[in-house]
Structures are given as C-alpha cells and as structure tokens.
Amino acid sequence: MNGRILIVDDERSMCELLETALRLRDFESRWYTSADEALLTLDDGNFDAVLTDLKMPGTTGLQLCEKIVANRPDIPVVVMTAFGSLETAVSAIRVGAFDFVTKPIEMDLLAIVLQRAVTHRRLQDQVKLLSERVEQNGRFGEMIGDSPAMQDLYDQLTRVADSESSILITGESGTGKELVARSLHRRSRRAKGPFVPVNCAAIPETLLESELFGHAKGAFTDARSERKGLFQQAEHGTLFLDEIGEMPQSMQAKLLRALEENKLRPVGGDKEVEFDVRVLSATNRDLETAIEDGRFREDLYFRLNVIQLELPPLRARGTDVLLIAQHYVTNLAARAGKAITGVSEKAAEKLLAYSWPGNVRELRNVIERAVALTRYEQLAVEDLPEKVRNYRSDQVVVGGHDPAELLPMEEVERRYIQHVLNTVGGNKTTASRILGLDRKTLYRKLSSDGAADK
Ligand SMILES: Nc1ncnc2c1ncn2[C@@H]1O[C@H](COP(=O)(O)OP(=O)(O)OP(=O)(O)O)[C@@H](O)[C@H]1O
Ligand SMILES: [Mg+2]
C-alpha cells in the first residue's frame, strides 16, 4: 500500500472517481463531501495525506488547508484547482499546502504528487523519531549519542564533573575530546569561571612557557609590559591543555612543578604566584608508549591522569552515527537554506558500514559536503564521497583461498575486534570480556595504525 489518503470534494461523483483511481494505484482512501466532516476524522484516521478541492460551499478548501497546517502540520495537503484559477492554488501553497494539481485531473500525475506527499510525511516521522531519541537520553550537553559506549561515558562524566581532580581525556582525533572538556567545565563548580583552551601543539616551544605562565616586564626583548599567562587567565575556572602529548620536555618539568605546588613563576619574574585552576588535558596519542620511549614524563602523566576518560571511536557507537548525521543535516541544511530532511535508507546503510577514521569531525564534513551537493530532499548514496560509498565492510574476517586476499595477522585481529565491538553495540566491557583483553589493550589495538587508514 502506497499510503492512506483523505479525500474532500463537495461532488460525490468526483470523490468516487478519485477513490477508484487511487485504489488502482495502490492508495487506500476515505472521502467526505464537506471539510467539516473531514476535519473530525483527521485525528484518528491515520492519514498520510489530504487531497482537497478548493471551491466548496461552507468551509472552503483553503480554510481547511489553514486548519490542517495549524493543527496537524505533519499531514501534507494537496489541493485540486480548476484549470485557469492558478491564483487560488498559489494562495493554498502560501498557507502551507504541500502541492496542487489542476482539473481535469490526470490520475497518474496525481498519484505521483500524492506519493511525494506520503514520502515527505514518512521522512518527517523518521526525523521526529531520531530527534525524540536524542531528546530522551541521547545527549549530554552538546554531545549526541545513546549507544552503550556513550552512556558509559555520560555516567562517568556525571560522576567526575564536580570533582577537582585532573582529568586526562583520551580518544582518536575528532571523537569530541574538546566537547567533553567544555561540558565538564560547564557542569563543575567552576562553571561561572573561565574556560581556557590551549593547544600545546600549536604554540612554538620558545613561547609556550610565557603563554602559560605569563612574563614579567622586560623578561625578554619584546616584553615591554607584564603579561598574565593562561593559567592566571583561567583563575577560578578550567584550563584545558589540548594535545598534551606534544608538550616539549623542558615545559613538562615546569608544568609538573607548577601543578604540584599550585604556584607558578612568570618568565623573568622573581615572585611565585599562586593559582586556583582545574586542569583538564587531552591527547589522541598513546601517552604510555610516549613514556616508554622517553618522550613524556611519567610523573607528569600520573599528575594529569588522576581520572581518565576514554572517548570511544565513532565506529564503536552503533547507530549514533545516524543520530549525529541527522543533527548535522538539520543544522547545515537550515544554514544552507535547503529543504533537506534527512538521509535515505540506502545512504544510512553506507554511513553505518563505514569505519570513520576521522570520527565525528569526518562525519560532519561528509554531511556538509552532501548537503551542498544534493538535489534531493534526502541525502542519497550518490551524495556521499567515494570512500564511504565503496567502503568494503570488514565483516569477513578470514578471506578466501586467493593468496592476494590473505591478510596479515594484525589486520585479522583488528577486524575481529571491530566485529565483536559492533556486535555488542560498542560496549567496551562486554567486548573486552569476550575477547579476553583488558579495556586499555582493546583500545590500543583498535586505535593502532590499521584502524586509522582503513
Ligand atoms: N557526540 C557528538 N555529538 C555531536 N557532535 C560532536 C560529538 N562529538 C564531537 N562532535 C563534534 O565533532 C567535532 C570534533 O570534536 P572535537 O573537536 O571535540 O574533537 P577532538 O577529539 O578534540 O579532536 P582532535 O583530537 O582532532 O582535536 C566538533 O565539531 C564537535 O562539535
Ligand atoms: Mg581537539
């Protein structure tokens, strides 16, 4: 069945004609010869669309249209208008009719128009379902997702937001580490204070110390006046040290001392200054390996990593991909002034199958591009980049007998871990139990090179 249509026309014979024509084209319908009668059944008739004549005695089609738009905006209205009275059709569109057809009615064309209206309605339903899922418990601040992996994270966030401990946020690039840092700040007792992010990788080594600790007047050639550092700017608030793994060794030692003593000494200054700052840090690198290689101080690691929050990669978040995609479609389409309501079923399958090495940031870029390209109301497979369209799923763990298809052990292991994670809906605890690995090892294996360039 294509859909359920409510027909309204003051001429009984016209109603009967439409009903028959639509039944032949697989639509179910009910008809009424007055708008008022029709309105009474609108709420419990479970209709996908309304098809109404415009000129009727009593309540006109235009008024009916207005009432439906006001009370049941989810039900699209298609109006029928006599040939030569296009202005009335235009006024109907203005009050919110979905489309119009002219009399004498071409039944095949009518069926196409109604089909479009029904599809539109179903799409809106889908979007509503997704948004409801997000509203219920599928979000934490700006973070979207209701997979077990994310709910785990939200639980941890709620528990640690109020503590004063240092937190190290880890996770692949684009998983939302900065978003987590911001929401931790907003939920902490320091919410009224400043949130100051610093990207340790973006500041040259020679400047980092004075950026963080400030400098005294005359400390170096350009220091014409005293300047407060980011630590002092974050007073009573939160300092977010992003990409902490990139911090030069010399600075690591100074940072450690400052954190231990809650005091810092501005560059070229002779007095120590106390500070009251909560420090959050983030890294997408494996700091433990950096420690083994002697690139990161172990004592600083322990100081920063009182609590660790691990962001799951997007590919371990199941259908969160669709929730986040919908969120971006809605926002970006509105910004682009395009009437795009969502993602087609086929395109959704592709989004779910892809491995998202660049995580949420990559998903956002893919959606942004698709929104710009698409000619449809739903993003289609053809709007997705080649790598997403043609992504070969990793489901097959051990290939066939063709020597060219045989895989290195590491890749088989990675695919199998991925498969287990997907199967248990991203629940790390369950996955690591099945695999007989601890969670840390599980994540190290997942985030090692193989996962990143697949
Ligand atoms: N769960 C989520 N729901 C909605 N948007 C998200 C989510 N997670 C991340 N984002 C968005 O994805 C983008 C990347 O997030 P963010 O900058 O926090 O990642 P990151 O982990 O800090 O990445 P990097 O390691 O590259 O710095 C941002 O635009 C952010 O708003
Ligand atoms: Mg970041």
JSON list of N, CA and C in Angstrom, two decimals, residues 132-188:
[
{"chain": "A", "resi": 132, "resn": "GLU", "atom": "N", "xyz": [13.47, 12.60, 18.80]},
{"chain": "A", "resi": 132, "resn": "GLU", "atom": "CA", "xyz": [12.95, 12.19, 20.10]},
{"chain": "A", "resi": 132, "resn": "GLU", "atom": "C", "xyz": [13.96, 11.33, 20.84]},
{"chain": "A", "resi": 133, "resn": "ARG", "atom": "N", "xyz": [14.62, 10.45, 20.05]},
{"chain": "A", "resi": 133, "resn": "ARG", "atom": "CA", "xyz": [15.63, 9.60, 20.67]},
{"chain": "A", "resi": 133, "resn": "ARG", "atom": "C", "xyz": [16.73, 10.47, 21.29]},
{"chain": "A", "resi": 134, "resn": "VAL", "atom": "N", "xyz": [17.09, 11.53, 20.56]},
{"chain": "A", "resi": 134, "resn": "VAL", "atom": "CA", "xyz": [18.12, 12.42, 21.08]},
{"chain": "A", "resi": 134, "resn": "VAL", "atom": "C", "xyz": [17.62, 13.14, 22.32]},
{"chain": "A", "resi": 135, "resn": "GLU", "atom": "N", "xyz": [16.36, 13.62, 22.29]},
{"chain": "A", "resi": 135, "resn": "GLU", "atom": "CA", "xyz": [15.82, 14.36, 23.42]},
{"chain": "A", "resi": 135, "resn": "GLU", "atom": "C", "xyz": [15.75, 13.49, 24.68]},
{"chain": "A", "resi": 136, "resn": "GLN", "atom": "N", "xyz": [15.31, 12.24, 24.49]},
{"chain": "A", "resi": 136, "resn": "GLN", "atom": "CA", "xyz": [15.09, 11.40, 25.67]},
{"chain": "A", "resi": 136, "resn": "GLN", "atom": "C", "xyz": [16.36, 11.21, 26.50]},
{"chain": "A", "resi": 137, "resn": "ASN", "atom": "N", "xyz": [17.32, 10.46, 25.97]},
{"chain": "A", "resi": 137, "resn": "ASN", "atom": "CA", "xyz": [18.54, 10.34, 26.76]},
{"chain": "A", "resi": 137, "resn": "ASN", "atom": "C", "xyz": [19.75, 10.24, 25.85]},
{"chain": "A", "resi": 138, "resn": "GLY", "atom": "N", "xyz": [19.53, 10.67, 24.61]},
{"chain": "A", "resi": 138, "resn": "GLY", "atom": "CA", "xyz": [20.60, 10.51, 23.63]},
{"chain": "A", "resi": 138, "resn": "GLY", "atom": "C", "xyz": [21.54, 11.68, 23.57]},
{"chain": "A", "resi": 139, "resn": "ARG", "atom": "N", "xyz": [21.62, 12.47, 24.64]},
{"chain": "A", "resi": 139, "resn": "ARG", "atom": "CA", "xyz": [22.59, 13.55, 24.55]},
{"chain": "A", "resi": 139, "resn": "ARG", "atom": "C", "xyz": [23.08, 13.95, 25.93]},
{"chain": "A", "resi": 140, "resn": "PHE", "atom": "N", "xyz": [24.21, 14.60, 25.93]},
{"chain": "A", "resi": 140, "resn": "PHE", "atom": "CA", "xyz": [24.80, 15.10, 27.16]},
{"chain": "A", "resi": 140, "resn": "PHE", "atom": "C", "xyz": [25.39, 16.43, 26.78]},
{"chain": "A", "resi": 141, "resn": "GLY", "atom": "N", "xyz": [24.75, 17.52, 27.16]},
{"chain": "A", "resi": 141, "resn": "GLY", "atom": "CA", "xyz": [25.19, 18.82, 26.67]},
{"chain": "A", "resi": 141, "resn": "GLY", "atom": "C", "xyz": [25.10, 18.83, 25.16]},
{"chain": "A", "resi": 142, "resn": "GLU", "atom": "N", "xyz": [26.20, 19.16, 24.51]},
{"chain": "A", "resi": 142, "resn": "GLU", "atom": "CA", "xyz": [26.18, 19.19, 23.05]},
{"chain": "A", "resi": 142, "resn": "GLU", "atom": "C", "xyz": [26.50, 17.84, 22.44]},
{"chain": "A", "resi": 143, "resn": "MET", "atom": "N", "xyz": [26.81, 16.87, 23.31]},
{"chain": "A", "resi": 143, "resn": "MET", "atom": "CA", "xyz": [27.21, 15.57, 22.78]},
{"chain": "A", "resi": 143, "resn": "MET", "atom": "C", "xyz": [26.00, 14.72, 22.48]},
{"chain": "A", "resi": 144, "resn": "ILE", "atom": "N", "xyz": [25.98, 14.16, 21.27]},
{"chain": "A", "resi": 144, "resn": "ILE", "atom": "CA", "xyz": [24.84, 13.36, 20.86]},
{"chain": "A", "resi": 144, "resn": "ILE", "atom": "C", "xyz": [25.23, 11.90, 20.77]},
{"chain": "A", "resi": 145, "resn": "GLY", "atom": "N", "xyz": [24.31, 11.03, 21.16]},
{"chain": "A", "resi": 145, "resn": "GLY", "atom": "CA", "xyz": [24.56, 9.60, 21.06]},
{"chain": "A", "resi": 145, "resn": "GLY", "atom": "C", "xyz": [23.92, 8.86, 22.22]},
{"chain": "A", "resi": 146, "resn": "ASP", "atom": "N", "xyz": [23.30, 7.72, 21.95]},
{"chain": "A", "resi": 146, "resn": "ASP", "atom": "CA", "xyz": [22.74, 6.94, 23.06]},
{"chain": "A", "resi": 146, "resn": "ASP", "atom": "C", "xyz": [23.22, 5.48, 23.04]},
{"chain": "A", "resi": 147, "resn": "SER", "atom": "N", "xyz": [24.34, 5.24, 22.36]},
{"chain": "A", "resi": 147, "resn": "SER", "atom": "CA", "xyz": [24.89, 3.88, 22.35]},
{"chain": "A", "resi": 147, "resn": "SER", "atom": "C", "xyz": [25.39, 3.54, 23.75]},
{"chain": "A", "resi": 148, "resn": "PRO", "atom": "N", "xyz": [25.51, 2.25, 24.07]},
{"chain": "A", "resi": 148, "resn": "PRO", "atom": "CA", "xyz": [26.04, 1.86, 25.38]},
{"chain": "A", "resi": 148, "resn": "PRO", "atom": "C", "xyz": [27.38, 2.53, 25.66]},
{"chain": "A", "resi": 149, "resn": "ALA", "atom": "N", "xyz": [28.22, 2.61, 24.63]},
{"chain": "A", "resi": 149, "resn": "ALA", "atom": "CA", "xyz": [29.54, 3.21, 24.84]},
{"chain": "A", "resi": 149, "resn": "ALA", "atom": "C", "xyz": [29.42, 4.66, 25.30]},
{"chain": "A", "resi": 150, "resn": "MET", "atom": "N", "xyz": [28.48, 5.41, 24.72]},
{"chain": "A", "resi": 150, "resn": "MET", "atom": "CA", "xyz": [28.34, 6.82, 25.09]},
{"chain": "A", "resi": 150, "resn": "MET", "atom": "C", "xyz": [27.65, 6.95, 26.44]},
{"chain": "A", "resi": 151, "resn": "GLN", "atom": "N", "xyz": [26.70, 6.06, 26.72]},
{"chain": "A", "resi": 151, "resn": "GLN", "atom": "CA", "xyz": [26.03, 6.17, 28.01]},
{"chain": "A", "resi": 151, "resn": "GLN", "atom": "C", "xyz": [27.00, 5.88, 29.16]},
{"chain": "A", "resi": 152, "resn": "ASP", "atom": "N", "xyz": [27.90, 4.96, 28.91]},
{"chain": "A", "resi": 152, "resn": "ASP", "atom": "CA", "xyz": [29.00, 4.73, 29.85]},
{"chain": "A", "resi": 152, "resn": "ASP", "atom": "C", "xyz": [29.75, 6.02, 30.11]},
{"chain": "A", "resi": 153, "resn": "LEU", "atom": "N", "xyz": [30.07, 6.71, 29.02]},
{"chain": "A", "resi": 153, "resn": "LEU", "atom": "CA", "xyz": [30.83, 7.94, 29.12]},
{"chain": "A", "resi": 153, "resn": "LEU", "atom": "C", "xyz": [30.04, 9.01, 29.89]},
{"chain": "A", "resi": 154, "resn": "TYR", "atom": "N", "xyz": [28.73, 9.15, 29.57]},
{"chain": "A", "resi": 154, "resn": "TYR", "atom": "CA", "xyz": [27.91, 10.15, 30.27]},
{"chain": "A", "resi": 154, "resn": "TYR", "atom": "C", "xyz": [27.89, 9.88, 31.77]},
{"chain": "A", "resi": 155, "resn": "ASP", "atom": "N", "xyz": [27.78, 8.58, 32.13]},
{"chain": "A", "resi": 155, "resn": "ASP", "atom": "CA", "xyz": [27.80, 8.22, 33.55]},
{"chain": "A", "resi": 155, "resn": "ASP", "atom": "C", "xyz": [29.08, 8.70, 34.21]},
{"chain": "A", "resi": 156, "resn": "GLN", "atom": "N", "xyz": [30.19, 8.40, 33.54]},
{"chain": "A", "resi": 156, "resn": "GLN", "atom": "CA", "xyz": [31.47, 8.80, 34.11]},
{"chain": "A", "resi": 156, "resn": "GLN", "atom": "C", "xyz": [31.56, 10.32, 34.21]},
{"chain": "A", "resi": 157, "resn": "LEU", "atom": "N", "xyz": [31.08, 11.01, 33.17]},
{"chain": "A", "resi": 157, "resn": "LEU", "atom": "CA", "xyz": [31.14, 12.47, 33.16]},
{"chain": "A", "resi": 157, "resn": "LEU", "atom": "C", "xyz": [30.36, 13.04, 34.34]},
{"chain": "A", "resi": 158, "resn": "THR", "atom": "N", "xyz": [29.17, 12.49, 34.56]},
{"chain": "A", "resi": 158, "resn": "THR", "atom": "CA", "xyz": [28.35, 13.00, 35.65]},
{"chain": "A", "resi": 158, "resn": "THR", "atom": "C", "xyz": [29.07, 12.80, 36.98]},
{"chain": "A", "resi": 159, "resn": "ARG", "atom": "N", "xyz": [29.72, 11.66, 37.11]},
{"chain": "A", "resi": 159, "resn": "ARG", "atom": "CA", "xyz": [30.38, 11.37, 38.39]},
{"chain": "A", "resi": 159, "resn": "ARG", "atom": "C", "xyz": [31.58, 12.26, 38.64]},
{"chain": "A", "resi": 160, "resn": "VAL", "atom": "N", "xyz": [32.32, 12.62, 37.60]},
{"chain": "A", "resi": 160, "resn": "VAL", "atom": "CA", "xyz": [33.57, 13.34, 37.84]},
{"chain": "A", "resi": 160, "resn": "VAL", "atom": "C", "xyz": [33.49, 14.84, 37.61]},
{"chain": "A", "resi": 161, "resn": "ALA", "atom": "N", "xyz": [32.35, 15.32, 37.08]},
{"chain": "A", "resi": 161, "resn": "ALA", "atom": "CA", "xyz": [32.28, 16.74, 36.72]},
{"chain": "A", "resi": 161, "resn": "ALA", "atom": "C", "xyz": [32.56, 17.63, 37.93]},
{"chain": "A", "resi": 162, "resn": "ASP", "atom": "N", "xyz": [32.07, 17.22, 39.08]},
{"chain": "A", "resi": 162, "resn": "ASP", "atom": "CA", "xyz": [32.17, 18.05, 40.27]},
{"chain": "A", "resi": 162, "resn": "ASP", "atom": "C", "xyz": [33.49, 17.91, 41.02]},
{"chain": "A", "resi": 163, "resn": "SER", "atom": "N", "xyz": [34.26, 16.92, 40.67]},
{"chain": "A", "resi": 163, "resn": "SER", "atom": "CA", "xyz": [35.50, 16.72, 41.42]},
{"chain": "A", "resi": 163, "resn": "SER", "atom": "C", "xyz": [36.51, 17.76, 40.97]},
{"chain": "A", "resi": 164, "resn": "GLU", "atom": "N", "xyz": [37.54, 17.92, 41.76]},
{"chain": "A", "resi": 164, "resn": "GLU", "atom": "CA", "xyz": [38.56, 18.90, 41.41]},
{"chain": "A", "resi": 164, "resn": "GLU", "atom": "C", "xyz": [39.76, 18.23, 40.76]},
{"chain": "A", "resi": 165, "resn": "SER", "atom": "N", "xyz": [39.68, 16.92, 40.63]},
{"chain": "A", "resi": 165, "resn": "SER", "atom": "CA", "xyz": [40.84, 16.18, 40.14]},
{"chain": "A", "resi": 165, "resn": "SER", "atom": "C", "xyz": [41.17, 16.52, 38.70]},
{"chain": "A", "resi": 166, "resn": "SER", "atom": "N", "xyz": [42.42, 16.29, 38.37]},
{"chain": "A", "resi": 166, "resn": "SER", "atom": "CA", "xyz": [42.85, 16.45, 36.98]},
{"chain": "A", "resi": 166, "resn": "SER", "atom": "C", "xyz": [42.28, 15.29, 36.18]},
{"chain": "A", "resi": 167, "resn": "ILE", "atom": "N", "xyz": [41.85, 15.59, 34.97]},
{"chain": "A", "resi": 167, "resn": "ILE", "atom": "CA", "xyz": [41.29, 14.55, 34.13]},
{"chain": "A", "resi": 167, "resn": "ILE", "atom": "C", "xyz": [42.03, 14.53, 32.81]},
{"chain": "A", "resi": 168, "resn": "LEU", "atom": "N", "xyz": [42.40, 13.34, 32.39]},
{"chain": "A", "resi": 168, "resn": "LEU", "atom": "CA", "xyz": [43.01, 13.19, 31.07]},
{"chain": "A", "resi": 168, "resn": "LEU", "atom": "C", "xyz": [41.96, 12.59, 30.14]},
{"chain": "A", "resi": 169, "resn": "ILE", "atom": "N", "xyz": [41.69, 13.30, 29.05]},
{"chain": "A", "resi": 169, "resn": "ILE", "atom": "CA", "xyz": [40.69, 12.83, 28.09]},
{"chain": "A", "resi": 169, "resn": "ILE", "atom": "C", "xyz": [41.44, 12.23, 26.90]},
{"chain": "A", "resi": 170, "resn": "THR", "atom": "N", "xyz": [41.19, 10.98, 26.63]},
{"chain": "A", "resi": 170, "resn": "THR", "atom": "CA", "xyz": [41.89, 10.35, 25.50]},
{"chain": "A", "resi": 170, "resn": "THR", "atom": "C", "xyz": [40.88, 9.89, 24.45]},
{"chain": "A", "resi": 171, "resn": "GLY", "atom": "N", "xyz": [41.37, 9.71, 23.25]},
{"chain": "A", "resi": 171, "resn": "GLY", "atom": "CA", "xyz": [40.50, 9.26, 22.18]},
{"chain": "A", "resi": 171, "resn": "GLY", "atom": "C", "xyz": [41.08, 9.69, 20.86]},
{"chain": "A", "resi": 172, "resn": "GLU", "atom": "N", "xyz": [40.67, 9.00, 19.81]},
{"chain": "A", "resi": 172, "resn": "GLU", "atom": "CA", "xyz": [41.16, 9.32, 18.48]},
{"chain": "A", "resi": 172, "resn": "GLU", "atom": "C", "xyz": [40.78, 10.74, 18.09]},
{"chain": "A", "resi": 173, "resn": "SER", "atom": "N", "xyz": [41.41, 11.21, 17.04]},
{"chain": "A", "resi": 173, "resn": "SER", "atom": "CA", "xyz": [41.12, 12.54, 16.53]},
{"chain": "A", "resi": 173, "resn": "SER", "atom": "C", "xyz": [39.65, 12.65, 16.12]},
{"chain": "A", "resi": 174, "resn": "GLY", "atom": "N", "xyz": [39.02, 13.75, 16.52]},
{"chain": "A", "resi": 174, "resn": "GLY", "atom": "CA", "xyz": [37.65, 14.00, 16.10]},
{"chain": "A", "resi": 174, "resn": "GLY", "atom": "C", "xyz": [36.58, 13.27, 16.89]},
{"chain": "A", "resi": 175, "resn": "THR", "atom": "N", "xyz": [36.95, 12.67, 18.03]},
{"chain": "A", "resi": 175, "resn": "THR", "atom": "CA", "xyz": [35.94, 11.94, 18.81]},
{"chain": "A", "resi": 175, "resn": "THR", "atom": "C", "xyz": [35.17, 12.84, 19.77]},
{"chain": "A", "resi": 176, "resn": "GLY", "atom": "N", "xyz": [35.62, 14.09, 19.94]},
{"chain": "A", "resi": 176, "resn": "GLY", "atom": "CA", "xyz": [34.86, 15.00, 20.79]},
{"chain": "A", "resi": 176, "resn": "GLY", "atom": "C", "xyz": [35.56, 15.32, 22.12]},
{"chain": "A", "resi": 177, "resn": "LYS", "atom": "N", "xyz": [36.87, 15.27, 22.14]},
{"chain": "A", "resi": 177, "resn": "LYS", "atom": "CA", "xyz": [37.58, 15.50, 23.41]},
{"chain": "A", "resi": 177, "resn": "LYS", "atom": "C", "xyz": [37.37, 16.92, 23.91]},
{"chain": "A", "resi": 178, "resn": "GLU", "atom": "N", "xyz": [37.40, 17.86, 22.99]},
{"chain": "A", "resi": 178, "resn": "GLU", "atom": "CA", "xyz": [37.21, 19.25, 23.41]},
{"chain": "A", "resi": 178, "resn": "GLU", "atom": "C", "xyz": [35.78, 19.47, 23.91]},
{"chain": "A", "resi": 179, "resn": "LEU", "atom": "N", "xyz": [34.84, 18.83, 23.24]},
{"chain": "A", "resi": 179, "resn": "LEU", "atom": "CA", "xyz": [33.44, 18.92, 23.66]},
{"chain": "A", "resi": 179, "resn": "LEU", "atom": "C", "xyz": [33.28, 18.41, 25.08]},
{"chain": "A", "resi": 180, "resn": "VAL", "atom": "N", "xyz": [33.96, 17.29, 25.39]},
{"chain": "A", "resi": 180, "resn": "VAL", "atom": "CA", "xyz": [33.90, 16.71, 26.73]},
{"chain": "A", "resi": 180, "resn": "VAL", "atom": "C", "xyz": [34.49, 17.68, 27.75]},
{"chain": "A", "resi": 181, "resn": "ALA", "atom": "N", "xyz": [35.63, 18.29, 27.38]},
{"chain": "A", "resi": 181, "resn": "ALA", "atom": "CA", "xyz": [36.28, 19.23, 28.31]},
{"chain": "A", "resi": 181, "resn": "ALA", "atom": "C", "xyz": [35.34, 20.38, 28.61]},
{"chain": "A", "resi": 182, "resn": "ARG", "atom": "N", "xyz": [34.69, 20.91, 27.57]},
{"chain": "A", "resi": 182, "resn": "ARG", "atom": "CA", "xyz": [33.78, 22.03, 27.79]},
{"chain": "A", "resi": 182, "resn": "ARG", "atom": "C", "xyz": [32.60, 21.63, 28.66]},
{"chain": "A", "resi": 183, "resn": "SER", "atom": "N", "xyz": [32.06, 20.42, 28.43]},
{"chain": "A", "resi": 183, "resn": "SER", "atom": "CA", "xyz": [30.89, 20.08, 29.23]},
{"chain": "A", "resi": 183, "resn": "SER", "atom": "C", "xyz": [31.29, 19.74, 30.66]},
{"chain": "A", "resi": 184, "resn": "LEU", "atom": "N", "xyz": [32.50, 19.23, 30.86]},
{"chain": "A", "resi": 184, "resn": "LEU", "atom": "CA", "xyz": [32.97, 19.03, 32.24]},
{"chain": "A", "resi": 184, "resn": "LEU", "atom": "C", "xyz": [33.04, 20.37, 32.96]},
{"chain": "A", "resi": 185, "resn": "HIS", "atom": "N", "xyz": [33.55, 21.36, 32.25]},
{"chain": "A", "resi": 185, "resn": "HIS", "atom": "CA", "xyz": [33.66, 22.68, 32.87]},
{"chain": "A", "resi": 185, "resn": "HIS", "atom": "C", "xyz": [32.27, 23.24, 33.22]},
{"chain": "A", "resi": 186, "resn": "ARG", "atom": "N", "xyz": [31.36, 23.14, 32.25]},
{"chain": "A", "resi": 186, "resn": "ARG", "atom": "CA", "xyz": [30.03, 23.69, 32.48]},
{"chain": "A", "resi": 186, "resn": "ARG", "atom": "C", "xyz": [29.29, 23.01, 33.63]},
{"chain": "A", "resi": 187, "resn": "ARG", "atom": "N", "xyz": [29.63, 21.75, 33.87]},
{"chain": "A", "resi": 187, "resn": "ARG", "atom": "CA", "xyz": [28.94, 21.05, 34.94]},
{"chain": "A", "resi": 187, "resn": "ARG", "atom": "C", "xyz": [29.69, 21.11, 36.26]},
{"chain": "A", "resi": 188, "resn": "SER", "atom": "N", "xyz": [30.80, 21.78, 36.28]},
{"chain": "A", "resi": 188, "resn": "SER", "atom": "CA", "xyz": [31.60, 21.80, 37.51]},
{"chain": "A", "resi": 188, "resn": "SER", "atom": "C", "xyz": [31.21, 23.01, 38.35]}
]
